[in-house]
XYZ file of C-alpha atoms in Angstrom:
130
model
C -0.038 -0.190 -0.042
C 3.004 2.322 -0.378
C 1.850 3.935 -3.614
C 5.070 6.156 -3.717
C 7.667 3.449 -3.672
C 7.925 2.932 -7.369
C 10.728 0.143 -7.021
C 8.386 -2.304 -5.250
C 9.082 -5.844 -6.199
C 6.245 -8.155 -6.687
C 5.709 -10.673 -3.621
C 7.135 -13.969 -3.992
C 3.905 -15.725 -2.931
C 0.406 -15.733 -4.430
C -0.648 -12.455 -2.844
C 1.271 -10.793 -5.804
C -1.872 -11.511 -7.736
C -4.477 -9.843 -5.435
C -6.118 -6.793 -6.669
C -5.021 -3.271 -6.088
C -7.172 -0.295 -5.268
C -10.689 -0.715 -6.347
C -11.782 1.750 -9.238
C -14.967 3.024 -7.543
C -15.582 5.685 -9.966
C -15.382 3.111 -12.648
C -17.811 0.836 -11.040
C -20.388 3.681 -10.666
C -20.011 4.502 -14.137
C -20.471 0.862 -15.195
C -23.590 0.803 -13.333
C -25.044 3.898 -14.959
C -23.911 2.399 -18.385
C -25.680 -0.920 -17.891
C -28.773 0.917 -16.567
C -28.871 2.981 -19.738
C -28.295 -0.103 -22.003
C -31.146 -1.843 -20.371
C -33.419 1.211 -20.634
C -32.702 1.161 -24.534
C -33.030 -2.405 -24.827
C -30.582 -5.013 -26.125
C -32.543 -5.751 -29.120
C -32.821 -2.217 -30.101
C -28.866 -1.790 -29.606
C -28.265 -4.762 -31.761
C -30.581 -3.468 -34.550
C -29.074 -0.169 -34.632
C -25.545 -1.537 -34.752
C -26.356 -3.889 -37.440
C -28.112 -1.211 -39.541
C -25.034 1.005 -39.288
C -22.764 -1.834 -40.262
C -24.977 -2.688 -43.214
C -25.058 0.986 -44.102
C -21.355 1.145 -43.998
C -20.882 -2.123 -45.985
C -23.148 -0.953 -48.887
C -21.052 2.224 -49.070
C -17.757 0.599 -48.915
C -18.664 -2.041 -51.545
C -20.035 0.933 -53.790
C -16.675 2.458 -53.691
C -14.839 -0.655 -54.684
C -13.445 -1.545 -51.315
C -13.591 -5.068 -49.991
C -15.229 -6.175 -46.818
C -13.126 -8.704 -45.068
C -15.547 -9.313 -42.288
C -18.063 -12.290 -42.280
C -21.298 -11.124 -43.322
C -23.478 -14.072 -43.343
C -26.930 -13.820 -41.477
C -25.405 -15.772 -38.454
C -22.052 -14.220 -38.649
C -22.680 -10.441 -38.645
C -21.429 -8.255 -35.790
C -20.710 -4.704 -35.069
C -17.311 -5.041 -36.435
C -16.576 -4.351 -40.056
C -13.211 -4.645 -41.544
C -12.289 -3.454 -45.086
C -9.347 -2.929 -47.449
C -8.579 -2.076 -50.953
C -6.912 -4.621 -52.820
C -3.333 -3.864 -53.637
C -3.454 -0.575 -51.485
C -1.459 0.241 -48.225
C -4.313 0.991 -45.785
C -1.851 2.765 -43.333
C -2.033 6.193 -44.740
C -5.805 6.003 -44.734
C -5.950 4.881 -41.387
C -3.856 7.861 -40.368
C -6.031 10.270 -42.249
C -9.271 8.898 -40.579
C -7.560 9.205 -37.265
C -6.520 12.694 -37.759
C -10.264 13.531 -38.756
C -11.151 12.077 -35.183
C -12.654 8.815 -36.502
C -11.609 6.123 -34.065
C -10.605 3.259 -36.078
C -7.949 0.516 -35.933
C -5.568 -0.985 -38.309
C -5.641 -4.733 -38.159
C -3.585 -7.052 -40.381
C -3.821 -4.390 -43.283
C -7.547 -3.881 -42.938
C -9.258 -0.836 -41.323
C -11.522 -1.915 -38.600
C -14.758 -0.167 -37.993
C -16.897 -0.758 -35.078
C -19.856 1.724 -34.805
C -22.100 1.683 -31.832
C -25.804 2.529 -31.176
C -24.884 6.270 -30.591
C -23.207 6.724 -33.845
C -25.361 8.259 -36.757
C -25.741 7.454 -40.388
C -24.399 11.015 -41.043
C -21.160 10.112 -39.338
C -20.965 6.914 -41.334
C -21.430 8.914 -44.477
C -18.737 11.285 -43.398
C -16.331 8.341 -42.967
C -17.236 7.033 -46.350
C -16.591 10.242 -47.888
C -13.046 10.295 -46.415
C -12.571 6.890 -47.821
């Protein structure tokens, strides 16, 4: 519990794996988040996320981009990865991030993961940048 001794060595016994200080603010925020999620309804959240990924998928394919995520009826999710055959996606990733779009670069593909609070207008702005 000496938080200012930065040279502490881990204990040699199993107590080294015990938790540290509890994140009480995080726990309170988690409770509020769960309450809001349940208020909106899990089915509504799922529908909204899938509608946004469908919208993005259509726009990507229209632009000639390749969607690398599984999109079958039982495989869809809120994650959509895309690339351009023969293109280096790193500069595009950097451009999107510089415009405050939070995306990831995974295995040469850009990973999009919209959530229920995102809008179709935001998706369209992202597609325009692509």
